[in-house]
Tab-separated table of C-alpha atoms and ligand atoms in Angstrom:
chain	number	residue	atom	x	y	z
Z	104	UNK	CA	1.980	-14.011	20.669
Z	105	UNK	CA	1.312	-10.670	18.874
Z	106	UNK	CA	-0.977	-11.708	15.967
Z	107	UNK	CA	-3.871	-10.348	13.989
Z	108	UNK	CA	-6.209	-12.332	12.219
Z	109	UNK	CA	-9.676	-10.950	10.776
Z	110	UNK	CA	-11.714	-13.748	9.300
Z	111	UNK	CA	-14.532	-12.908	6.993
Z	112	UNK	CA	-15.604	-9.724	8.508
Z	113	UNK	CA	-18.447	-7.275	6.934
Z	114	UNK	CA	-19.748	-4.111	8.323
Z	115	UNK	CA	-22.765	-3.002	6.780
Z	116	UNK	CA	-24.200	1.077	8.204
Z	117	UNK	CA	-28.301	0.240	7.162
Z	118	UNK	CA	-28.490	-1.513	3.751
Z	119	UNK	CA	-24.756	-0.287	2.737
Z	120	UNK	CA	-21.931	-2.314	2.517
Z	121	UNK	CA	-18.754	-0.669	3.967
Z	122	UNK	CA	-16.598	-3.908	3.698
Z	123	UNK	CA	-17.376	-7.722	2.462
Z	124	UNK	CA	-16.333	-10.824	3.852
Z	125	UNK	CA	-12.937	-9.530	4.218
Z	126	UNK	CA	-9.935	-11.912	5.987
Z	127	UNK	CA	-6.393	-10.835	6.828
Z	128	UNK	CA	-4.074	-12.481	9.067
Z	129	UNK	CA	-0.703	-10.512	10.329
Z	130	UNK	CA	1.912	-12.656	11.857
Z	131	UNK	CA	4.059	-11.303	14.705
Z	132	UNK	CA	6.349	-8.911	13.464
Z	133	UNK	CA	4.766	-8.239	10.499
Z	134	UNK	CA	3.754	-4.830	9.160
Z	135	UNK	CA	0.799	-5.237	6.409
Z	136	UNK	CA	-0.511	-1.934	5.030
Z	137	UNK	CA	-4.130	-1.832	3.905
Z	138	UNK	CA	-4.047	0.366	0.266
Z	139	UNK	CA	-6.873	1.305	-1.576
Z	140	UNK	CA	-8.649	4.634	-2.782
Z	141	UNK	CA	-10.629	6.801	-1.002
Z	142	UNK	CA	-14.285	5.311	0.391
Z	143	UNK	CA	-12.430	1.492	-0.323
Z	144	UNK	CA	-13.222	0.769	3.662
Z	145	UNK	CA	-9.434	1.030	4.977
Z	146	UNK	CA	-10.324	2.642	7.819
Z	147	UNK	CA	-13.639	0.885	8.578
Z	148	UNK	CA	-11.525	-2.472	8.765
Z	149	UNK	CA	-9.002	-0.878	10.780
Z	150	UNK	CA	-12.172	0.472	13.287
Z	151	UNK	CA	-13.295	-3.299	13.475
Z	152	UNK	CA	-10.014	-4.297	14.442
Z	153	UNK	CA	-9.794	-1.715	17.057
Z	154	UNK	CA	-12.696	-2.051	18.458
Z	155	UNK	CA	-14.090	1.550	17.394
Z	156	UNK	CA	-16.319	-0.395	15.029
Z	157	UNK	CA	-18.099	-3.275	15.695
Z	158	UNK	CA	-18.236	-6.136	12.923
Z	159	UNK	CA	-21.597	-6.891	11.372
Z	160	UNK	CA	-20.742	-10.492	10.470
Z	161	UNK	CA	-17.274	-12.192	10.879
Z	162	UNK	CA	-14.521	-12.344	13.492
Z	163	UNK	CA	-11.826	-10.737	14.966
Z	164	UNK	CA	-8.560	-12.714	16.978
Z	165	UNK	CA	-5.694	-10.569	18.291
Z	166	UNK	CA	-3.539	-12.508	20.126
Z	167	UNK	CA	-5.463	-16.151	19.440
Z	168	UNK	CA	-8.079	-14.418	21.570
Z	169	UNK	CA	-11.579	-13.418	19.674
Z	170	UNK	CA	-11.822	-10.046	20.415
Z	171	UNK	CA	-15.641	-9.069	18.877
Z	172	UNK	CA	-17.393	-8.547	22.383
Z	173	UNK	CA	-14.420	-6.400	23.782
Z	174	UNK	CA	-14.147	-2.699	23.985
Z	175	UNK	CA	-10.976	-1.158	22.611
Z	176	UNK	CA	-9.670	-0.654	25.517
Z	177	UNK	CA	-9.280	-4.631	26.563
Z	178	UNK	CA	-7.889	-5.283	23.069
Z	179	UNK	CA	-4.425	-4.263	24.074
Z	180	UNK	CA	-3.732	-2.274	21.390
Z	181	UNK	CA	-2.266	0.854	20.709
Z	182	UNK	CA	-3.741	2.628	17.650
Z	183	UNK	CA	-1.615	6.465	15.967
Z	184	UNK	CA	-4.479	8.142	14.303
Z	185	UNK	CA	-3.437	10.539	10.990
Z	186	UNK	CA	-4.636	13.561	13.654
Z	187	UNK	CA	-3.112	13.072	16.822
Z	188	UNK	CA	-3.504	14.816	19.760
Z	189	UNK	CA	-0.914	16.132	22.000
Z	190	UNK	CA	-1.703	17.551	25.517
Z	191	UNK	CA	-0.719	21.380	25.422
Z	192	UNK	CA	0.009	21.581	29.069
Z	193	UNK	CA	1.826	18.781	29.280
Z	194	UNK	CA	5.578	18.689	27.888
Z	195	UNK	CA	7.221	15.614	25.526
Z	196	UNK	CA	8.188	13.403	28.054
Z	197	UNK	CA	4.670	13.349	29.826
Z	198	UNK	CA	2.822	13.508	26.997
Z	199	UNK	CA	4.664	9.728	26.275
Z	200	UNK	CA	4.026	8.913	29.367
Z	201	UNK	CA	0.485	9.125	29.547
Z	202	UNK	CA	-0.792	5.167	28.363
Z	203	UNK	CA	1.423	4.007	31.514
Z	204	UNK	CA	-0.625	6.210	33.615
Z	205	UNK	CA	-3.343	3.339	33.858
Z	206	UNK	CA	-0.773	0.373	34.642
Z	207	UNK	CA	0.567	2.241	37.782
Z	208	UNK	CA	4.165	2.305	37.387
Z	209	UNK	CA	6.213	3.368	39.665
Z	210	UNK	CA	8.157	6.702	38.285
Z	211	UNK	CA	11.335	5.230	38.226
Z	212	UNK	CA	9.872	2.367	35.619
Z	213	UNK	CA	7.394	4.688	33.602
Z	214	UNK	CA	11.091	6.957	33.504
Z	215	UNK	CA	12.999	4.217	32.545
Z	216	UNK	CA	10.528	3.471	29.195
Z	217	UNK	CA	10.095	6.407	28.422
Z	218	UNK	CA	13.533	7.334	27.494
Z	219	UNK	CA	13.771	4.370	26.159
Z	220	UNK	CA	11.606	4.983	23.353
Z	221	UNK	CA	12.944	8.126	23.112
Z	222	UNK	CA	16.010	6.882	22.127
Z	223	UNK	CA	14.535	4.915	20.186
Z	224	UNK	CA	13.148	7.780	18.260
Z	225	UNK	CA	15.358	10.317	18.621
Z	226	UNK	CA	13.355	12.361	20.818
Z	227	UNK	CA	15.703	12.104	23.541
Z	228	UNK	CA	16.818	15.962	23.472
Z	229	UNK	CA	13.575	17.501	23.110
Z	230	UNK	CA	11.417	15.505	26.383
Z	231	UNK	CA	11.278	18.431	28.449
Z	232	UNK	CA	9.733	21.341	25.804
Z	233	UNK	CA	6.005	21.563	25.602
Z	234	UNK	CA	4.320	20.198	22.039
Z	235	UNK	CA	4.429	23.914	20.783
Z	236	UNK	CA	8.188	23.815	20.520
Z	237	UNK	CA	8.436	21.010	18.495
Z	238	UNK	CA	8.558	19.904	14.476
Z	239	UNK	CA	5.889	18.706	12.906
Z	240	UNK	CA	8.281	15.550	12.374
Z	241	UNK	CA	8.832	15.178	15.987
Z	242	UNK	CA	5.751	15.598	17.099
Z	243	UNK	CA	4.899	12.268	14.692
Z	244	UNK	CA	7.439	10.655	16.584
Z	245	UNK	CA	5.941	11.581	19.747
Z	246	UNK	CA	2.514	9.700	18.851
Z	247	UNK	CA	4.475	6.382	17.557
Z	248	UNK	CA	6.327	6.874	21.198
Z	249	UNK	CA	3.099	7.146	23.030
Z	250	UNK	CA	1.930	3.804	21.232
Z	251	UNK	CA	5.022	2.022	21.505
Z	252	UNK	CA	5.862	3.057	25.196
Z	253	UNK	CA	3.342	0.166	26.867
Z	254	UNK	CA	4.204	-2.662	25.139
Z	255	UNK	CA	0.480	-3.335	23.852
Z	256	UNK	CA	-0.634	-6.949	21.850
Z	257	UNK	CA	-0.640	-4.933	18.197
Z	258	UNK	CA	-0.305	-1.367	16.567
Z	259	UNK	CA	-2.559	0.332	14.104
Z	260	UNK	CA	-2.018	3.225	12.459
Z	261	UNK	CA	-4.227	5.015	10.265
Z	262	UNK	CA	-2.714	7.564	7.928
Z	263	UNK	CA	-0.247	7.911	10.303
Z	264	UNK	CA	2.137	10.229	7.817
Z	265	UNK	CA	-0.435	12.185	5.601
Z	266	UNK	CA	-0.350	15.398	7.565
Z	267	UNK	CA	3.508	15.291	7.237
Z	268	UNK	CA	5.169	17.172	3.916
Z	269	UNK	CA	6.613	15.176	1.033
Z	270	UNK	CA	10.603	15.039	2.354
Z	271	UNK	CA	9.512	14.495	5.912
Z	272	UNK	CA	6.844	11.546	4.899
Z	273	UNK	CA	9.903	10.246	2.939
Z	274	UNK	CA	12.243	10.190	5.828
Z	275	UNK	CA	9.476	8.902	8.731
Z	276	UNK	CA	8.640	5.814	6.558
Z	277	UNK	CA	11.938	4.516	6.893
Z	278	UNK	CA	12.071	5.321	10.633
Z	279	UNK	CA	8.943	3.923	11.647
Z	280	UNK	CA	9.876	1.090	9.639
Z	281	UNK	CA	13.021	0.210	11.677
Z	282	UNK	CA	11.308	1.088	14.800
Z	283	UNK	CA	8.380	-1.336	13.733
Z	284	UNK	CA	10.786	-4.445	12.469
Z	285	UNK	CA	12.415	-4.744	16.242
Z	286	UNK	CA	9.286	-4.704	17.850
Z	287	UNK	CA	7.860	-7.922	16.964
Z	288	UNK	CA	4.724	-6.987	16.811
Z	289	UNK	CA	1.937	-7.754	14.599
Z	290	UNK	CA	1.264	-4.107	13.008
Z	291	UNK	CA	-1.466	-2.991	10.324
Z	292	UNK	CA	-1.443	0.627	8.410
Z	293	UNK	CA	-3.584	2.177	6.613
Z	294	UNK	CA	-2.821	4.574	3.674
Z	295	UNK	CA	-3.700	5.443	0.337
Z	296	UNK	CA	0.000	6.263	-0.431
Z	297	UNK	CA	1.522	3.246	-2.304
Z	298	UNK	CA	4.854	4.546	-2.162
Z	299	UNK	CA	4.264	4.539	1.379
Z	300	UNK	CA	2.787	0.990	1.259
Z	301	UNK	CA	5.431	-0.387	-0.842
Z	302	UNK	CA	8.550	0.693	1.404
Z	303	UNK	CA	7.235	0.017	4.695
Z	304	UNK	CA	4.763	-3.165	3.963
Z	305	UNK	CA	5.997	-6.549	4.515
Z	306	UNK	CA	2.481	-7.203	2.651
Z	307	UNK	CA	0.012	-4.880	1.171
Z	308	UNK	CA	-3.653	-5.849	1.589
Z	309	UNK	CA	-5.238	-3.695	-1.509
Z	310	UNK	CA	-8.749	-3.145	-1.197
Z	311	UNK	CA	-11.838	-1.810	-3.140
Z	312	UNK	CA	-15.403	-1.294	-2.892
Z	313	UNK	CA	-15.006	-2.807	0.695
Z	314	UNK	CA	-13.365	-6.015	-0.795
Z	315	UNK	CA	-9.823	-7.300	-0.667
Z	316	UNK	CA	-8.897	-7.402	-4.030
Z	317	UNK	CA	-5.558	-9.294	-3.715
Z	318	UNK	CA	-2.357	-9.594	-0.577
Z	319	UNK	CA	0.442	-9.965	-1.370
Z	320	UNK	CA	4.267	-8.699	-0.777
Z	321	UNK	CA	5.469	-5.556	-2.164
Z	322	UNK	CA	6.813	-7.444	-5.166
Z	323	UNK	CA	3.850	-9.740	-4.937
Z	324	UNK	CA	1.289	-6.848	-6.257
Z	325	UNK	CA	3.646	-5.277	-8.398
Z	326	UNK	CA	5.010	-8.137	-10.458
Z	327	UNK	CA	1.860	-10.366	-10.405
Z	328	UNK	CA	-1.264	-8.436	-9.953
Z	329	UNK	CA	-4.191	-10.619	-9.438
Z	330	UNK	CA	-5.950	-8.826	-11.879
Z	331	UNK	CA	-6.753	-5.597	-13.634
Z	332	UNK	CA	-7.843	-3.336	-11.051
Z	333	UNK	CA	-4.491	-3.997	-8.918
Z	334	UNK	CA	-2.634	-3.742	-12.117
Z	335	UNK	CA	-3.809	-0.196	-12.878
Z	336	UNK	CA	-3.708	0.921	-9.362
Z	337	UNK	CA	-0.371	0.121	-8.279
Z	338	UNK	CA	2.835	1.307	-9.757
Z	339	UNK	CA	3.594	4.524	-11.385
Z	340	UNK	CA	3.275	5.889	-14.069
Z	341	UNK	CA	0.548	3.472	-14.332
Z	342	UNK	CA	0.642	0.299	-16.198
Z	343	UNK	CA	-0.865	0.692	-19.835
Z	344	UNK	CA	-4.382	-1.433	-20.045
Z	345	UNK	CA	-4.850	-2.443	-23.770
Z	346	UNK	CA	-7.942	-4.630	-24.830
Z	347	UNK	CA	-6.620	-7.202	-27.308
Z	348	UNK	CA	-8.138	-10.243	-29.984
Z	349	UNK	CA	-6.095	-13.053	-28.946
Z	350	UNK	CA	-6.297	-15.027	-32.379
Z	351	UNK	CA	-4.034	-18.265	-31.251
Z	352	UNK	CA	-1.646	-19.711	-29.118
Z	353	UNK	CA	0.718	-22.126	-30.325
Z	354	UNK	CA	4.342	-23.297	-28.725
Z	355	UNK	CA	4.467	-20.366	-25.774
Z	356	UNK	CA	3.487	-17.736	-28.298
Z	357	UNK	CA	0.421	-15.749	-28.088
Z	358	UNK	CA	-0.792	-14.272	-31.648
Z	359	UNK	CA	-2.691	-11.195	-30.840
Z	360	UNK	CA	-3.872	-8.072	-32.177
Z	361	UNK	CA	-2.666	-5.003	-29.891
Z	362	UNK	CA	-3.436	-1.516	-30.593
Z	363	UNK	CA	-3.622	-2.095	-34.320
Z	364	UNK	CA	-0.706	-4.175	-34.605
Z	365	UNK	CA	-0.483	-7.923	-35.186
Z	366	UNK	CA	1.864	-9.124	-32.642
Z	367	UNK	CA	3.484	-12.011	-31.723
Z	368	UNK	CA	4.590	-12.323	-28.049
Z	369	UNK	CA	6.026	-15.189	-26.056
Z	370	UNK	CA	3.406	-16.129	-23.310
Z	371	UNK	CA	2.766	-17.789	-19.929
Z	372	UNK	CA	1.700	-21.428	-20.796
Z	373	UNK	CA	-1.616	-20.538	-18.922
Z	374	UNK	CA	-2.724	-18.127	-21.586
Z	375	UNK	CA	-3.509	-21.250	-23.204
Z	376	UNK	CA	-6.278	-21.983	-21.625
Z	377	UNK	CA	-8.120	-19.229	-22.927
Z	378	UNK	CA	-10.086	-19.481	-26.175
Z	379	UNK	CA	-9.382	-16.856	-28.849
Z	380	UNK	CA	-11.299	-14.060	-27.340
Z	381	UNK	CA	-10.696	-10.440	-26.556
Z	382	UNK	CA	-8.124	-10.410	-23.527
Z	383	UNK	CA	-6.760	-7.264	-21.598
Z	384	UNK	CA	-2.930	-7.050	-21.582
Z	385	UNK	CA	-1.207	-5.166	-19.393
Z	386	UNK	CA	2.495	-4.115	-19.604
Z	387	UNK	CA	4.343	-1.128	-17.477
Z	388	UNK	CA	5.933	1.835	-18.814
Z	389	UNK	CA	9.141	0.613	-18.157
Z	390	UNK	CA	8.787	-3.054	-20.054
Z	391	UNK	CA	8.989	-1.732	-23.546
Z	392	UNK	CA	12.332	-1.278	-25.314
Z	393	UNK	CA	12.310	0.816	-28.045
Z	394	UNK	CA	13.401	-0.990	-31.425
Z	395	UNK	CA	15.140	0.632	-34.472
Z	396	UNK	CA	12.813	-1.279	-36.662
Z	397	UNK	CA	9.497	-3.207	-36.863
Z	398	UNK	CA	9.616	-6.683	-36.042
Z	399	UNK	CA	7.184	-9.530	-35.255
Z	400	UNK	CA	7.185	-8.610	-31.887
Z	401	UNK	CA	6.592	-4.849	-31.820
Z	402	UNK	CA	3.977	-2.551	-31.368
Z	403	UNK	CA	4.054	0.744	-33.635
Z	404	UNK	CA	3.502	3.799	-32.098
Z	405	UNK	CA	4.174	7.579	-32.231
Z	406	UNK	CA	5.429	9.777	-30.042
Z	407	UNK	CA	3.141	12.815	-28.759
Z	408	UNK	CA	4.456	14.282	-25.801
Z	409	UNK	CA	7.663	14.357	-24.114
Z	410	UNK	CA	7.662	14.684	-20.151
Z	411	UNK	CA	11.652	14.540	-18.921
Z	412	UNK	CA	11.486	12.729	-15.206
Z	413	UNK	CA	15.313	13.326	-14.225
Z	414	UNK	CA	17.284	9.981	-15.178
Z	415	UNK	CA	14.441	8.801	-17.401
Z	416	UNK	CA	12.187	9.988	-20.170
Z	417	UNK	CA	8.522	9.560	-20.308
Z	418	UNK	CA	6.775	9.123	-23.479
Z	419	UNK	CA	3.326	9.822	-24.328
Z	420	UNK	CA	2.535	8.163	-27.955
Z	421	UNK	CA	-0.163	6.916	-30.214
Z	422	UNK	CA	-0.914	3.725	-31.671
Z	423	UNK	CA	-2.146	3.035	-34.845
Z	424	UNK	CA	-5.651	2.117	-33.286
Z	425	UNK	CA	-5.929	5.891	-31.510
Z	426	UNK	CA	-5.041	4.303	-27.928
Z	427	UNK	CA	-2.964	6.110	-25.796
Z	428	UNK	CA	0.461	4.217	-24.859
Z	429	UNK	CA	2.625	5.096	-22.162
Z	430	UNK	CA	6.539	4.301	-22.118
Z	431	UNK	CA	9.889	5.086	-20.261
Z	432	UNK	CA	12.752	5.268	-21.651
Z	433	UNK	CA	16.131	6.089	-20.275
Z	434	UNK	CA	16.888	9.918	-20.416
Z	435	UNK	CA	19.950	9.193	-22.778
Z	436	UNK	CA	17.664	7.599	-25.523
Z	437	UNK	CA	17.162	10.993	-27.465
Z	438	UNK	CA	13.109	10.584	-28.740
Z	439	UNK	CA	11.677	13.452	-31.089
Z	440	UNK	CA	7.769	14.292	-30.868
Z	441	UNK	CA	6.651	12.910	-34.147
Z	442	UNK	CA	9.003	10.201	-33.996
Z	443	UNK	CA	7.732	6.379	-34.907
Z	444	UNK	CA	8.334	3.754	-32.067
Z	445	UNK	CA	8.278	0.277	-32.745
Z	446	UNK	CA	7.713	-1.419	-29.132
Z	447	UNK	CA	8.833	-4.317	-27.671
Z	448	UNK	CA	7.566	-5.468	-24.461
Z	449	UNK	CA	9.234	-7.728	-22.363
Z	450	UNK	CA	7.677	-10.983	-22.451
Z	451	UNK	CA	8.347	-11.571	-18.438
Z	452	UNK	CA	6.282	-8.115	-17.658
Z	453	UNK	CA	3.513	-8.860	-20.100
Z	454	UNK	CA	0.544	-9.454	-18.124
Z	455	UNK	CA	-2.834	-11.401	-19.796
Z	456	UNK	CA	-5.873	-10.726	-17.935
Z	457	UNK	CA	-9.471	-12.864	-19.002
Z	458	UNK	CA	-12.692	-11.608	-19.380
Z	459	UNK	CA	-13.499	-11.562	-15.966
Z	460	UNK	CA	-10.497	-9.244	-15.010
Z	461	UNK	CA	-8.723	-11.892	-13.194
Z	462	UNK	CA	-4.985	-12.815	-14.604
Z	463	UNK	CA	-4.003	-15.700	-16.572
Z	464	UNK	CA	-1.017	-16.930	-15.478
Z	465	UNK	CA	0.205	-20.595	-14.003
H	681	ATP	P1	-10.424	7.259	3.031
H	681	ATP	O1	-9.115	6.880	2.404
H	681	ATP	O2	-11.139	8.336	2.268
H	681	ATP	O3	-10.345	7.501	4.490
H	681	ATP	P2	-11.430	4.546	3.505
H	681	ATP	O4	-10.972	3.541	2.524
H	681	ATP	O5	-10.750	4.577	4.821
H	681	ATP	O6	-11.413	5.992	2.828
H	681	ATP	P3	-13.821	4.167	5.028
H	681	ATP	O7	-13.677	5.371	5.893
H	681	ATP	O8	-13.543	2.840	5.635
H	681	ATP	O9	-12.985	4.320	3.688
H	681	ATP	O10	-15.309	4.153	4.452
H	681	ATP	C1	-15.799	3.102	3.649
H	681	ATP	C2	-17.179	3.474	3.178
H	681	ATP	O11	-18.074	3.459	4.293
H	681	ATP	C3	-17.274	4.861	2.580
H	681	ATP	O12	-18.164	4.807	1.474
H	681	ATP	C4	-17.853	5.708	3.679
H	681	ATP	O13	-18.606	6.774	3.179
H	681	ATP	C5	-18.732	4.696	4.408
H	681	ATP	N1	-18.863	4.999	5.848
H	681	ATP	C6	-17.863	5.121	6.738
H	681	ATP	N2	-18.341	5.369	7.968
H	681	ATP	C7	-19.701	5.428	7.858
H	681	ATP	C8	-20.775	5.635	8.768
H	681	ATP	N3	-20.549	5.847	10.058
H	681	ATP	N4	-22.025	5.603	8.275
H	681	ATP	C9	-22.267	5.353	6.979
H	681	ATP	N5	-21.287	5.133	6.051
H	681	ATP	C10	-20.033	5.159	6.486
C-alpha cells in the first residue's frame, strides 16, 4: 500500500533546528502539499522523506516499512525536483525511459509504458525530438513522466512548477493534479505557492520555523485556521489581524472594542471561555458588508485607497483607532476615497484568537 507516514521527525545541522518533532501521514492516493515561507524546512522534510537527508530524531514509514536506515534509492520513490535535468543527447522518449533502465525490461515493455505515460501527458507527439525542441511546459511534463513511468511506492515533488510562468503554472496544476488523483499513490509537494497548494492539495501541511503549524484540507486552513499565523498567511488579500478588549460575553454575543468601535458581534460559544482580556480577531476582506448606516454591529471606517481587481473592488480604509482595514467589495458597489464605511462582518467568518495565538472556537 502506497503510504507515507513521518512520525515526530527533527533534523537539527550542529545546534540549529531545521524542523521539530514534525508528523504527517499521507494515505494512498492522497496529494498533501507542505506550504510555508521561505527557510520554514519544506524541503528539509521532504529530504528526510527521500532519503537525501537523514532524520536526527524520529521516524520515517513508506509503505508500513521504516525507511530511516535506507538509501534513497531502496525507498521506492520517485522524487521531480523544481530543476530538473534532462539528458541533451538523449531525445523525449529515452529520456522517460531512463528509471526502467535499472529494472531490465525488455524493450517491448519499457515501450509499452512509456507511451503510456505519454498519453497520459500529452507528450505523445513530441517522444522522438531531443529536450532542445521542446516547451518549457513539456519539458515539466517530461520529469512528472520520468517519475511516474516505474510505478515507484510514493512521489515527491519539490517546487515542481516554480520555474514555469504564471499561465503555464496555472494550467500544469490542474494536469498534474488529474494525473496524480488516478495514480493512487501517496504523493507530497512542496511549494510556497498557496494558490498552488490550495488547488492541487487534498491537505495542506503549513509549516513554520521548522514546525507544523496546523493540516488540514484546503477548506480546513482557510475557514478554520488554527491560529493567527495560518490566518495571516493563507488567503489573499490577507485576512485583517485586529487586537481587541473583549469586555463580555453574554447569550452568543461577544461585546468588544475593535478598532475604536464598540461592537457587538454574535460569537462561537467557545469565546466564552475566555475572560475579558485583549483577544486578536481576525476577519477576511471579503466578510464585511458594507452598511448604509452605523449599527451595533459595525465597525466605522474610511476609505483611503481604491485598488479595482476586475469583478471586485478592494478597499484600503482607516479606522477610527489609526489601524489599517482591508475590505472587498463587489466592483458594482461604487465607494469614493473619503467615503465613511460602517462594517459589518459576518459573524460565521469572524475568527477569535487567545492570547497565545491559538483560536477559540468549539
Ligand atoms: P525555501 O522555500 O526557501 O526552499 P524551505 O522551507 O524549503 O525554504 P529548507 O530548505 O528546508 O527550507 O531549510 C530550512 C532551514 O534549514 C533554513 O533555515 C536553511 O537555511 C537551513 N538549512 C537547510 N539545509 C542546511 C544545511 N545543509 N546546513 C545548515 N542549515 C541548513
Amino acid at each position: 500500500m502506497s503510504t507515507i507516514e513521518v512520525k515526530k521527525i527533527t533534523k537539527k545541522y550542529g545546534e540549529f533546528l531545521a524542523v521539530k518533532d514534525a508528523s504527517l501521514s499521507v494515505k494512498a492516493g492522497e496529494v498533501v502539499c507542505l506550504l510555508g515561507p521561505s527557510g520554514c524546512g519544506k524541503t528539509t522534510t521532504l529530504r528526510m522523506i527521500a532519503g537525501l537527508e537523514r532524520a536526527t530524531e524520529g521516524d520515517v514509514i513508506i509503505a508500513g516499512k521504516r525507511m530511516n536506515d535506507l538509501p534513497p534509492e531502496k525507498r521506492d520513490i520517485a522524487m521531480v525536483f523544481q530543476f530538473y535535468a534532462l539528458y541533451p543527447a538523449l531525445n523525449v522518449g529515452q529520456n522517460i525511459a531512463m528509471p526502467l533502465h535499472f529494472e531490465k525490461l525488455s524493450k517491448e515493455e519499457s515501450d509499452k509504458r512509456v507511451n503510456k505515460v505519454a498519453r497520459i501527458l500529452h507528450l505523445t507527439e513530441v517522444l522522438d525530438r531531443m529536450p532542445g525542441q521542446v516547451s518549457e511546459g513539456e519539458k515539466q511534463r517530461i520529469a512528472v513522466a520520468r517519475a511516474i513511468v516505474r510505478d515507484p511506492n510514493c512521489f515527491l515533488f519539490d517546487e515542481p512548477l516554480s520555474r514555469l510562468d504564471v499561465e503555464l503554472r496555472h494550467s500544469m496544476r490542474g494536469q498534474i493534479k488529474e494525473v496524480l488523483s488516478n495514480l493512487s499513490k501517496a504523493t507530497v509537494i512542496v511549494t510556497h505557492d498557496q494558490l498552488e497548494a490550495l488547488t492541487m492539495a487534498d491537505r495542506i501541511a503549513i509549516m513554520r520555523d521548522g514546525m507544523i503549524e496546523q493540516v488540514g484540507t484546503p477548506h480546513e486552513v482557510f475557514a478554520k485556521p488554527a491560529n493567527v499565523f495560518v490566518a495571516s498567511f493563507i488567503g489573499t488579500p490577507q485576512m485583517n489581524l485586529m487586537e481587541a478588549d473583549l469586555k463580555s460575553f453574554s447569550k452568543g454575543v461577544a461585546s468588544v472594542s475593535l478598532a475604536g468601535s464598540p461592537v457587538e458581534m454574535a460569537a462561537d460559544p467557545a469565546v466564552s471561555s475566555l475572560r475579558p482580556s485583549k483577544v486578536m480577531i481576525g476577519i477576511r476582506p471579503r466578510a464585511f458588508t458594507a452598511e448604509s448606516s452605523a449599527g451595533k454591529s459595525t465597525i466605522r471606517a474610511q476609505a483611503e485607497l481604491i485598488e479595482p481587481m476586475g469583478a471586485e473592488t478592494l478597499i484600503h480604509a482607516r479606522t477610527k483607532s489609526g489601524g489599517d482595514i482591508r475590505v472587498v467589495v463587489p466592483r458594482t458597489q461604487r465607494i469614493k476615497v473619503g467615503e465613511v464605511l460602517h462594517l459589518k462582518a459576518d459573524p460565521k467568518q469572524t475568527h477569535f484568537f487567545g492570547e497565545n495565538g491559538r483560536a477559540v472556537r468549539a
